[in-house]
Coordinates of C-alpha atoms and ligand atoms in Angstrom, one line a residue:
M1 CA 44.8 1.1 -56.5
P2 CA 47.1 4.2 -56.2
G3 CA 50.4 3.6 -57.8
G4 CA 49.4 0.5 -59.7
S5 CA 51.5 -2.7 -59.8
E6 CA 54.9 -1.0 -60.5
V7 CA 56.9 -3.4 -58.3
P8 CA 57.4 -6.6 -60.3
P9 CA 56.1 -9.6 -58.4
L10 CA 58.9 -11.7 -56.9
P11 CA 58.6 -15.3 -55.6
S12 CA 58.8 -14.7 -51.9
S13 CA 60.7 -16.7 -49.3
L14 CA 58.0 -16.0 -46.8
P15 CA 55.4 -18.7 -46.7
L16 CA 52.4 -16.4 -46.2
V17 CA 53.4 -14.1 -49.0
A18 CA 54.3 -17.0 -51.4
R19 CA 50.8 -18.4 -50.9
A20 CA 49.2 -15.1 -51.8
E21 CA 50.9 -15.3 -55.2
A22 CA 48.7 -18.2 -56.0
H23 CA 45.5 -16.5 -55.0
D24 CA 46.1 -13.4 -57.2
D25 CA 42.7 -12.0 -58.2
R26 CA 40.7 -13.4 -55.3
T27 CA 39.4 -10.9 -52.8
A28 CA 41.7 -10.8 -49.7
I29 CA 40.5 -7.8 -47.7
V30 CA 37.3 -5.9 -47.4
A31 CA 38.1 -2.8 -45.3
P32 CA 36.8 0.7 -44.6
E33 CA 39.1 1.8 -47.4
G34 CA 37.7 -0.5 -50.1
T35 CA 38.0 -4.1 -51.4
F36 CA 41.4 -5.5 -52.2
T37 CA 42.7 -8.6 -54.0
Y38 CA 45.7 -10.7 -53.1
R39 CA 47.5 -9.1 -56.0
D40 CA 46.7 -5.7 -54.5
L41 CA 48.2 -6.9 -51.2
L42 CA 51.3 -8.1 -52.9
D43 CA 51.8 -4.9 -54.7
A44 CA 51.0 -2.6 -51.8
S45 CA 53.2 -4.5 -49.4
A46 CA 56.1 -4.5 -51.9
R47 CA 55.7 -0.7 -52.0
V48 CA 55.7 -0.5 -48.3
A49 CA 58.8 -2.7 -48.1
A50 CA 60.6 -0.6 -50.7
C51 CA 59.8 2.5 -48.7
L52 CA 61.0 1.0 -45.4
L53 CA 64.2 -0.3 -47.0
D54 CA 64.9 3.0 -48.7
G55 CA 67.8 1.5 -50.6
R56 CA 69.0 -0.9 -48.0
P57 CA 69.1 -4.6 -48.9
D58 CA 67.4 -5.9 -45.8
L59 CA 66.0 -4.4 -42.6
G60 CA 67.8 -7.2 -40.8
E61 CA 65.2 -7.6 -38.0
S62 CA 64.9 -3.9 -37.2
R63 CA 61.8 -3.3 -35.2
V64 CA 59.1 -1.4 -37.1
A65 CA 56.4 -0.2 -34.7
F66 CA 53.2 0.4 -36.7
L67 CA 49.9 2.0 -35.7
A68 CA 46.9 1.8 -38.0
P69 CA 43.2 1.2 -37.5
A70 CA 42.0 -2.3 -38.5
G71 CA 41.9 -2.0 -42.3
W72 CA 43.9 -2.0 -45.5
H73 CA 46.8 0.1 -44.2
Y74 CA 47.3 -2.2 -41.3
V75 CA 47.6 -5.3 -43.5
A76 CA 49.8 -3.7 -46.1
A77 CA 52.1 -2.3 -43.4
Q78 CA 52.3 -5.7 -41.6
W79 CA 53.2 -7.5 -44.8
G80 CA 55.5 -4.7 -46.0
I81 CA 57.5 -4.9 -42.7
W82 CA 57.8 -8.7 -43.1
R83 CA 58.9 -8.4 -46.8
A84 CA 61.5 -5.9 -45.9
G85 CA 63.0 -8.2 -43.3
G86 CA 61.8 -6.2 -40.3
I87 CA 60.1 -7.2 -37.1
A88 CA 56.5 -6.0 -37.0
V89 CA 55.5 -4.5 -33.7
P90 CA 51.8 -3.7 -33.7
L91 CA 50.7 -0.7 -31.6
A92 CA 47.3 -0.6 -30.1
T93 CA 45.0 2.1 -31.4
S94 CA 43.2 2.4 -28.0
H95 CA 46.4 3.1 -26.1
P96 CA 47.3 6.5 -24.6
P97 CA 50.6 8.0 -25.5
A98 CA 52.3 6.7 -22.3
E99 CA 51.7 3.1 -23.3
L100 CA 52.7 3.6 -26.9
E101 CA 55.9 5.3 -25.8
Y102 CA 56.7 2.4 -23.6
V103 CA 56.4 -0.2 -26.5
I104 CA 58.3 2.0 -29.0
R105 CA 61.1 2.4 -26.5
D106 CA 61.2 -1.1 -25.2
A107 CA 61.2 -2.5 -28.7
D108 CA 63.9 -0.1 -29.6
A109 CA 61.9 0.7 -32.8
E110 CA 64.0 2.0 -35.6
I111 CA 61.0 3.0 -37.7
V112 CA 57.5 4.1 -36.6
L113 CA 55.0 3.6 -39.4
A114 CA 51.7 5.3 -38.6
H115 CA 48.3 6.1 -40.1
P116 CA 47.6 9.8 -40.4
D117 CA 44.5 9.3 -38.1
F118 CA 47.0 9.2 -35.3
A119 CA 49.3 12.0 -36.5
E120 CA 48.8 14.4 -33.6
M121 CA 49.4 11.7 -31.0
V122 CA 52.4 10.1 -32.8
R123 CA 54.1 13.5 -33.4
G124 CA 54.1 14.0 -29.7
L125 CA 55.9 10.7 -28.9
D126 CA 59.5 11.0 -28.0
G127 CA 60.1 7.5 -29.4
A128 CA 58.7 8.5 -32.7
K129 CA 60.9 11.6 -32.8
R130 CA 64.0 9.4 -32.3
A131 CA 62.8 6.9 -34.9
R132 CA 62.3 7.3 -38.7
L133 CA 58.6 8.3 -38.8
I134 CA 56.7 7.3 -42.0
W135 CA 53.0 7.8 -42.7
T136 CA 51.2 4.8 -44.2
P137 CA 49.9 6.7 -47.3
Q138 CA 53.4 7.7 -48.1
A139 CA 54.6 4.1 -47.8
L140 CA 51.6 2.6 -49.7
E141 CA 51.7 5.0 -52.6
R142 CA 55.4 5.2 -53.2
T143 CA 56.3 4.4 -56.8
T144 CA 60.1 4.5 -56.8
P145 CA 62.7 3.2 -56.4
H146 CA 61.9 -0.4 -57.3
S147 CA 63.6 -2.4 -54.7
P148 CA 64.6 -6.1 -54.8
L149 CA 63.2 -7.5 -51.6
P150 CA 65.4 -9.6 -49.3
A151 CA 65.1 -13.4 -48.9
V152 CA 63.8 -13.7 -45.4
E153 CA 64.5 -17.1 -43.8
E154 CA 61.7 -18.6 -41.8
G155 CA 63.8 -18.8 -38.6
R156 CA 64.0 -15.1 -38.5
R157 CA 62.0 -12.9 -36.1
A158 CA 58.7 -11.7 -37.6
M159 CA 56.6 -10.2 -34.9
M160 CA 56.6 -8.8 -31.4
V161 CA 53.3 -8.6 -29.4
Y162 CA 53.4 -7.0 -26.0
T163 CA 51.8 -9.0 -23.2
S164 CA 51.4 -8.4 -19.5
G165 CA 52.9 -10.8 -17.0
T166 CA 53.5 -11.2 -13.3
T167 CA 56.8 -9.3 -13.3
G168 CA 57.4 -5.8 -14.4
R169 CA 55.9 -4.1 -17.4
P170 CA 54.6 -5.8 -20.5
K171 CA 57.2 -7.9 -22.4
G172 CA 57.6 -8.3 -26.1
V173 CA 56.8 -11.8 -27.2
V174 CA 58.9 -12.6 -30.2
T175 CA 57.6 -15.0 -32.8
T176 CA 59.5 -16.1 -35.9
H177 CA 58.0 -16.6 -39.4
A178 CA 58.3 -20.4 -38.7
N179 CA 56.3 -20.0 -35.4
L180 CA 53.6 -18.0 -37.2
R181 CA 53.4 -20.7 -40.0
A182 CA 53.1 -23.4 -37.3
Q183 CA 50.4 -21.5 -35.5
V184 CA 48.4 -20.8 -38.6
T185 CA 48.7 -24.2 -40.3
S186 CA 47.6 -25.9 -37.1
L187 CA 44.3 -23.9 -37.2
I188 CA 43.9 -24.2 -40.9
A189 CA 44.0 -28.0 -40.5
A190 CA 41.9 -28.2 -37.3
W191 CA 39.1 -25.9 -38.5
E192 CA 39.3 -26.8 -42.1
W193 CA 39.8 -23.3 -43.6
T194 CA 39.5 -23.1 -47.4
V195 CA 39.6 -20.5 -50.1
G196 CA 35.8 -20.4 -49.9
D197 CA 35.8 -19.0 -46.4
A198 CA 34.9 -15.4 -45.4
I199 CA 35.4 -14.1 -41.9
L200 CA 34.4 -10.9 -40.2
L201 CA 37.2 -9.4 -38.1
V202 CA 36.1 -7.4 -35.1
L203 CA 39.0 -8.0 -32.7
P204 CA 41.8 -5.5 -32.0
L205 CA 45.0 -6.1 -34.1
H206 CA 47.6 -5.9 -31.3
H207 CA 46.9 -9.4 -30.0
V208 CA 47.1 -12.9 -31.5
H209 CA 43.4 -13.6 -31.5
G210 CA 42.9 -11.0 -34.2
I211 CA 46.3 -11.1 -35.8
V212 CA 46.9 -14.9 -36.1
N213 CA 43.6 -16.7 -35.7
V214 CA 41.6 -14.3 -37.9
L215 CA 43.7 -12.3 -40.2
A216 CA 46.7 -14.5 -40.9
C217 CA 44.6 -17.7 -41.2
A218 CA 42.3 -16.0 -43.6
L219 CA 45.2 -14.8 -45.8
W220 CA 46.9 -18.2 -45.6
A221 CA 43.8 -19.9 -46.8
G222 CA 43.2 -17.5 -49.7
A223 CA 39.9 -16.6 -48.0
R224 CA 38.3 -13.2 -47.6
C225 CA 38.7 -11.1 -44.4
E226 CA 36.3 -8.3 -43.8
M227 CA 37.6 -5.8 -41.3
L228 CA 35.6 -3.6 -39.0
A229 CA 37.5 -0.7 -37.5
K230 CA 35.9 -1.3 -34.2
F231 CA 33.4 -3.8 -32.6
D232 CA 29.8 -2.6 -32.8
G233 CA 27.1 -5.0 -31.8
P234 CA 24.2 -3.9 -34.2
R235 CA 26.7 -3.6 -37.0
V236 CA 28.1 -7.0 -36.5
W237 CA 24.6 -8.4 -36.3
G238 CA 23.9 -6.7 -39.6
R239 CA 26.8 -8.3 -41.3
L240 CA 26.1 -11.7 -39.7
A241 CA 22.5 -11.5 -41.1
D242 CA 23.9 -11.2 -44.7
D243 CA 24.6 -14.5 -46.3
D244 CA 28.2 -14.2 -47.3
L245 CA 30.2 -15.0 -44.1
T246 CA 31.3 -18.5 -43.1
L247 CA 33.3 -17.9 -40.0
F248 CA 33.3 -15.7 -36.9
M249 CA 35.7 -15.6 -33.9
A250 CA 35.5 -13.5 -30.8
V251 CA 36.0 -13.3 -27.0
P252 CA 33.2 -14.2 -24.6
T253 CA 32.5 -10.5 -23.8
I254 CA 31.8 -9.9 -27.5
Y255 CA 29.3 -12.8 -27.5
N256 CA 27.7 -11.3 -24.3
K257 CA 27.4 -7.9 -26.0
L258 CA 25.9 -9.6 -29.1
I259 CA 23.4 -11.4 -27.0
A260 CA 22.4 -8.1 -25.4
A261 CA 22.1 -6.4 -28.8
W262 CA 19.9 -9.3 -30.1
E263 CA 17.7 -9.1 -27.0
A264 CA 17.2 -5.4 -27.6
A265 CA 16.3 -5.8 -31.2
P266 CA 12.6 -6.1 -32.5
P267 CA 11.4 -9.6 -33.2
E268 CA 11.6 -9.5 -37.0
R269 CA 15.2 -8.3 -36.8
Q270 CA 16.0 -11.0 -34.2
R271 CA 14.7 -13.6 -36.7
A272 CA 16.9 -12.1 -39.5
Y273 CA 20.0 -12.1 -37.3
A274 CA 19.4 -15.7 -36.2
A275 CA 18.9 -16.8 -39.8
G276 CA 22.1 -15.1 -40.8
C277 CA 24.1 -17.0 -38.2
A278 CA 22.7 -20.3 -39.4
R279 CA 24.5 -19.8 -42.7
L280 CA 27.9 -19.6 -41.0
R281 CA 29.9 -22.9 -40.8
L282 CA 31.7 -22.1 -37.5
M283 CA 31.7 -19.7 -34.6
V284 CA 34.7 -19.8 -32.2
S285 CA 35.2 -18.4 -28.7
G286 CA 38.5 -17.9 -26.9
S287 CA 40.9 -15.7 -25.0
A288 CA 39.0 -16.2 -21.8
A289 CA 36.7 -18.8 -20.2
L290 CA 33.4 -19.0 -22.0
P291 CA 30.6 -19.1 -19.3
I292 CA 28.3 -22.0 -19.9
R293 CA 25.3 -19.6 -19.7
T294 CA 26.8 -17.6 -22.6
L295 CA 27.3 -20.8 -24.6
E296 CA 23.7 -21.9 -24.0
R297 CA 22.2 -18.5 -24.7
W298 CA 24.2 -18.2 -27.9
Q299 CA 23.1 -21.7 -29.0
A300 CA 19.4 -20.8 -28.3
I301 CA 19.7 -17.6 -30.4
S302 CA 22.0 -18.7 -33.2
G303 CA 21.8 -22.5 -33.3
H304 CA 25.6 -22.6 -33.0
V305 CA 27.4 -24.5 -30.2
L306 CA 30.4 -22.2 -29.9
L307 CA 33.7 -23.9 -30.4
E308 CA 35.9 -23.0 -27.4
R309 CA 39.6 -23.1 -27.7
Y310 CA 42.5 -22.1 -25.5
G311 CA 45.6 -20.2 -26.4
M312 CA 48.2 -17.6 -25.4
T313 CA 50.3 -14.9 -27.0
E314 CA 53.5 -17.0 -26.5
I315 CA 52.1 -20.2 -28.1
G316 CA 49.3 -19.2 -30.4
M317 CA 46.5 -21.8 -29.9
A318 CA 47.1 -25.0 -28.0
L319 CA 43.8 -26.7 -27.3
S320 CA 40.5 -26.8 -29.2
N321 CA 37.2 -28.5 -29.1
P322 CA 36.6 -30.4 -32.3
L323 CA 35.2 -28.9 -35.5
R324 CA 33.3 -32.2 -36.0
G325 CA 32.1 -34.1 -33.0
E326 CA 31.0 -33.2 -29.5
R327 CA 32.0 -29.8 -28.1
R328 CA 31.8 -30.1 -24.4
P329 CA 30.6 -27.0 -22.5
G330 CA 33.2 -25.9 -20.0
F331 CA 36.0 -27.8 -21.7
V332 CA 38.7 -26.6 -24.2
G333 CA 39.2 -29.9 -26.0
T334 CA 42.4 -31.6 -27.0
P335 CA 45.8 -30.5 -28.4
L336 CA 45.7 -28.9 -31.8
P337 CA 47.8 -30.5 -34.7
G338 CA 51.5 -30.2 -34.1
V339 CA 51.1 -28.9 -30.5
E340 CA 52.2 -31.0 -27.5
V341 CA 50.4 -30.3 -24.1
R342 CA 51.1 -31.8 -20.7
L343 CA 50.0 -31.1 -17.1
V344 CA 52.6 -30.9 -14.4
D345 CA 52.6 -30.6 -10.6
E346 CA 54.5 -27.9 -8.7
Q347 CA 57.8 -29.8 -9.0
G348 CA 57.3 -30.0 -12.8
R349 CA 56.5 -33.8 -12.7
P350 CA 53.7 -35.0 -14.9
A351 CA 50.5 -34.7 -13.0
Q352 CA 48.7 -37.9 -11.9
P353 CA 45.8 -38.7 -14.3
G354 CA 42.7 -36.9 -13.3
T355 CA 44.5 -34.4 -11.0
P356 CA 45.0 -30.7 -11.8
G357 CA 48.3 -29.4 -13.0
E358 CA 49.9 -26.5 -14.8
I359 CA 49.6 -26.5 -18.6
E360 CA 52.9 -26.8 -20.4
V361 CA 53.2 -26.6 -24.1
R362 CA 55.9 -27.6 -26.6
G363 CA 56.0 -27.4 -30.4
P364 CA 57.0 -25.3 -33.4
N365 CA 54.2 -22.9 -32.5
V366 CA 56.0 -21.8 -29.3
F367 CA 57.6 -18.3 -29.4
L368 CA 61.3 -17.7 -29.5
E369 CA 61.9 -15.3 -26.6
Y370 CA 60.8 -12.3 -24.6
W371 CA 62.5 -9.4 -26.3
R372 CA 65.8 -8.6 -24.6
R373 CA 64.8 -10.5 -21.4
P374 CA 66.9 -13.6 -21.3
D375 CA 66.1 -14.3 -17.7
A376 CA 62.4 -14.0 -18.2
T377 CA 62.7 -16.3 -21.2
A378 CA 64.7 -18.9 -19.3
Q379 CA 62.2 -18.8 -16.4
A380 CA 59.3 -19.4 -18.8
F381 CA 60.6 -22.8 -19.9
R382 CA 61.1 -26.0 -18.0
D383 CA 63.0 -28.8 -19.9
G384 CA 62.0 -27.3 -23.2
W385 CA 58.3 -26.9 -22.3
F386 CA 56.7 -23.5 -22.0
R387 CA 55.0 -22.9 -18.7
T388 CA 51.7 -21.2 -19.3
G389 CA 50.7 -20.4 -15.7
D390 CA 47.3 -21.8 -16.4
M391 CA 45.9 -24.7 -14.4
A392 CA 43.8 -27.4 -16.0
V393 CA 42.6 -31.0 -15.5
L394 CA 42.2 -33.7 -18.1
E395 CA 38.8 -35.4 -17.8
Q396 CA 37.6 -38.1 -20.2
G397 CA 40.2 -37.1 -22.8
A398 CA 39.5 -33.3 -22.8
Y399 CA 41.1 -30.4 -20.9
R400 CA 39.2 -28.2 -18.5
I401 CA 40.8 -24.9 -17.5
L402 CA 40.6 -24.3 -13.8
G403 CA 42.3 -20.8 -13.5
R404 CA 45.7 -19.3 -13.2
T405 CA 48.6 -19.9 -10.9
S406 CA 48.9 -16.1 -10.2
V407 CA 46.1 -13.9 -8.8
D408 CA 47.9 -11.0 -10.3
I409 CA 46.9 -11.9 -13.9
I410 CA 43.4 -10.6 -14.7
K411 CA 41.4 -11.3 -17.9
S412 CA 38.9 -8.5 -18.7
G413 CA 37.1 -8.3 -22.0
G414 CA 39.6 -10.9 -23.3
Y415 CA 42.6 -8.8 -22.5
K416 CA 45.3 -10.1 -20.2
I417 CA 46.1 -7.5 -17.6
S418 CA 48.7 -7.4 -14.8
A419 CA 47.4 -6.2 -11.5
L420 CA 51.0 -5.3 -10.5
E421 CA 51.4 -3.0 -13.5
I422 CA 48.2 -1.1 -12.6
E423 CA 49.3 -0.9 -9.0
D424 CA 52.7 0.6 -10.0
V425 CA 50.9 3.3 -12.0
L426 CA 48.3 4.0 -9.3
R427 CA 51.0 4.5 -6.7
A428 CA 52.2 7.5 -8.6
H429 CA 48.8 9.2 -7.9
P430 CA 49.3 12.0 -5.4
A431 CA 46.4 10.9 -3.2
I432 CA 47.4 7.2 -3.0
A433 CA 49.7 5.9 -0.3
E434 CA 49.3 2.2 -1.1
C435 CA 47.0 0.1 -3.3
A436 CA 46.0 -3.3 -4.4
V437 CA 44.3 -4.2 -7.7
V438 CA 42.2 -7.3 -8.2
G439 CA 40.1 -8.9 -10.9
V440 CA 36.5 -9.5 -9.6
E441 CA 34.2 -11.9 -11.5
D442 CA 31.8 -10.2 -13.8
A443 CA 29.1 -11.6 -16.0
E444 CA 29.8 -9.3 -19.0
W445 CA 33.6 -8.8 -18.8
G446 CA 34.8 -12.0 -17.3
E447 CA 36.6 -10.0 -14.6
R448 CA 36.4 -6.3 -13.7
I449 CA 39.4 -4.3 -12.6
C450 CA 38.9 -3.2 -9.0
A451 CA 41.3 -1.1 -6.9
A452 CA 41.5 -0.8 -3.1
V453 CA 43.6 2.1 -1.9
E454 CA 45.0 3.6 1.3
L455 CA 44.9 7.4 0.9
R456 CA 47.5 9.9 2.1
D457 CA 46.4 12.0 5.1
D458 CA 43.5 14.4 4.7
V459 CA 42.6 13.7 1.0
T460 CA 39.7 12.1 -0.7
L461 CA 39.5 10.3 -4.0
A462 CA 36.5 9.6 -6.2
L463 CA 36.3 6.8 -8.8
E464 CA 35.7 9.2 -11.7
E465 CA 38.7 11.3 -10.7
L466 CA 40.9 8.3 -10.5
Q467 CA 39.6 7.0 -13.9
R468 CA 40.3 10.4 -15.5
W469 CA 43.8 10.3 -14.2
A470 CA 44.4 6.7 -15.0
K471 CA 43.1 7.0 -18.6
Q472 CA 46.1 9.2 -19.5
R473 CA 48.5 6.5 -18.4
L474 CA 46.9 3.2 -19.0
A475 CA 45.0 1.4 -21.8
P476 CA 41.2 1.9 -21.3
Y477 CA 40.7 -1.8 -20.4
K478 CA 43.3 -1.4 -17.5
V479 CA 41.4 1.5 -15.9
P480 CA 39.8 0.5 -12.5
R481 CA 36.0 0.1 -12.7
A482 CA 35.5 0.2 -8.9
L483 CA 37.3 1.9 -6.0
R484 CA 37.3 1.3 -2.3
C485 CA 39.2 3.7 0.0
V486 CA 40.2 1.8 3.1
A487 CA 42.1 2.7 6.3
A488 CA 44.4 -0.3 5.9
L489 CA 44.6 -3.0 3.1
P490 CA 44.0 -6.5 4.4
R491 CA 47.4 -8.1 5.1
N492 CA 48.7 -11.4 6.4
A493 CA 51.0 -11.9 9.3
M494 CA 54.0 -11.3 7.1
G495 CA 52.5 -7.9 6.1
K496 CA 51.7 -9.1 2.5
V497 CA 48.4 -7.9 1.0
T498 CA 46.0 -10.7 0.8
K499 CA 44.3 -10.4 -2.6
P500 CA 41.4 -12.7 -1.9
E501 CA 40.4 -10.4 1.0
V502 CA 40.8 -7.4 -1.2
A503 CA 38.5 -9.0 -3.8
R504 CA 35.9 -9.6 -1.0
L505 CA 35.7 -5.8 -0.6
F506 CA 34.0 -5.6 -4.0
R507 CA 31.5 -8.4 -3.7
Ligands
MLC1 C1 35.7 -1.2 -21.8 N1 34.8 -0.9 -20.9 C2 35.0 -1.7 -19.9 C3 36.1 -2.6 -20.2 N2 36.5 -2.2 -21.5 N3 34.3 -1.9 -18.7 C4 34.7 -2.9 -17.9 N4 35.8 -3.7 -18.2 C5 36.5 -3.6 -19.3 N5 37.5 -4.4 -19.6 C6 33.8 0.1 -20.9 C7 34.4 1.5 -21.4 O1 34.9 2.2 -20.3 C8 33.1 2.1 -21.9 O2 32.3 2.6 -20.9 C9 32.4 1.0 -22.5 O3 32.8 -0.2 -21.9 C10 32.7 0.8 -24.0 O4 34.1 0.9 -24.2 P1 34.8 0.5 -25.5 O5 36.2 0.6 -25.4 O6 34.1 1.1 -26.7 O7 34.5 -1.0 -25.4 P2 34.1 -2.0 -26.6 O8 34.7 -1.5 -27.9 O9 32.7 -2.4 -26.5 O10 35.1 -3.1 -26.1 C11 34.7 -4.3 -25.7 C12 35.4 -5.4 -26.5 C13 36.9 -5.2 -26.3 C14 35.0 -6.7 -25.9 C15 35.0 -5.3 -27.9 O11 37.2 -5.3 -24.9 C16 37.7 -6.1 -27.1 O12 37.9 -6.0 -28.3 N6 38.3 -7.2 -26.5 C17 39.0 -8.3 -27.2 C18 40.4 -8.4 -26.6 C19 41.2 -9.4 -27.4 O13 41.3 -9.5 -28.6 N7 41.9 -10.3 -26.6 C20 42.7 -11.3 -27.2 C21 44.0 -11.4 -26.5 S1 45.0 -12.7 -27.2 P3 31.6 4.0 -20.9 O14 31.0 4.1 -19.6 O15 32.7 5.0 -21.2 O16 30.6 3.9 -22.0 C22 44.7 -14.0 -26.2 C23 45.1 -15.4 -26.6 C24 43.9 -16.2 -27.0 O17 44.0 -13.9 -25.3 O18 43.7 -17.3 -26.5 O19 43.2 -15.7 -27.8
AMP2 P1 47.2 -13.6 -23.6 O1 48.3 -13.5 -22.7 O2 46.5 -12.2 -23.8 O3 47.5 -14.2 -24.9 O4 46.1 -14.4 -22.9 C1 46.3 -15.8 -22.7 C2 45.5 -16.3 -21.5 O5 44.1 -16.2 -21.8 C3 45.8 -17.7 -21.2 O6 47.0 -17.8 -20.4 C4 44.5 -18.0 -20.4 O7 44.6 -17.6 -19.1 C5 43.5 -17.2 -21.1 N1 42.7 -18.0 -22.0 C6 42.7 -18.1 -23.4 N2 41.8 -19.0 -23.8 C7 41.0 -19.4 -22.7 C8 39.9 -20.2 -22.6 N3 39.3 -20.8 -23.6 N4 39.5 -20.4 -21.3 C9 40.1 -19.9 -20.2 N5 41.2 -19.0 -20.4 C10 41.6 -18.8 -21.6

């Protein structure tokens, strides 16, 4: 390790960090940069914290936006921000400058901590010019000054993850250290994580599936987390075929892609892949509905009945099929330890048994607030319960997700995407007079982003042209995959665009 362990270990007030002290020489992270123990992580994150503090006693919940590929620098940066008393705001490595700019600005980031891989892009961001810009190698390798780290109470803000909604642009979901502890310990108990576990992380690290369910749970348990910079089907299969992993978690699209990669492999490799899976103790699917055909195909290939669970950025995980016992296809199980779940009708009254209702969630796992949006925060709760916007029904003791209350929330590849946000961007295109964006069911991606547009007079627009333009403004997974140019969008008598009719244009 560069710099050695020059910062003396301090008992930490942060539960995750305090637990790492007990794991010391165990391997914590296997990353493209190398293999690192819990002691390495404590040392490196203390150096990052000292660098961020730069002589101050406490960052006092300043926002630190950080951008690093999945790997060692990411983890050291995240823990360093926490140990310095800052709020960690993960930026997405796949996002174009416009989206990064929005998050840095909305979070009002005081510091931008970035990996040199992104130097050119970050240097061009106005938000980074206004903030203190620090490169991760500089933070990780810093040797002086030794800095006493602040005592960070659990009730303080820890993290802000940006999520799309039905109003406006993405909002920062603020979770405290206590929220994170509740989210993690619930999964540790339900899925029986131990120090003996080893997990392969293939998910992006700007959303809770990767951040909480995989990375934070592994580090809480004292387990080993192996990080791939990016999902790659054959590479993932190669690792699953080795005999040293115990856990795997992914979105349904990733299982679909793994199924396709397995089917494309020669028979002897197929056998090796399947045998590798058999050695894992648990494979989990979530973030979007798991199609029963995916579950069945995966079972036929790997022998695993995928454990499907349900969660959301604002609440971590809420419902899960059992680790032991029957996992019902098409169901997401029962409330996780410490999480209360209820179904309510449109008036907010508990739904009659057996009838559908909106899922509401309560418990220490539920987030604190949307960053600087008190009205949105207030609207998201009813009598202390968080309103998820997802509909479900309780049948024979287990929940089945039926869909969402809003057509404008799309799930594609496991990403939550706001149709309204994309429409706002597309309306700025010089050829587009009006547009409507919908999610259309898709076997591989769950839903595909489709755009219907009314063009201005005398212009044409091709999909490729629109995609090129949109890629500069939107994350790749928000870019439309299909385009219909229409004389007039379908509207109801009130003049409102009828989204189900729009979706029909693409079927
Ligand atoms: C990418 N492509 C898409 C697409 N995304 N096509 C249709 N729909 C999409 N959504 C296309 C690209 O344009 C490209 O096409 C090709 O697919 C490969 O692109 P890529 O970017 O390399 O894709 P890939 O890396 O394979 O990404 C697929 C993925 C990724 C499934 C690995 O989408 C992913 O990591 N999803 C996970 C998201 C996640 O973690 N969600 C959790 C949110 S938290 P071409 O033609 O250029 O080759 C949450 C709470 C909870 O939901 O409950 O967990
Ligand atoms: P996000 O806002 O990105 O955290 O995504 C959360 C949303 O993902 C939820 O509100 C659900 O709509 C969806 N989701 C998560 N898990 C499941 C699941 N197992 N089945 C169906 N939808 C899910």
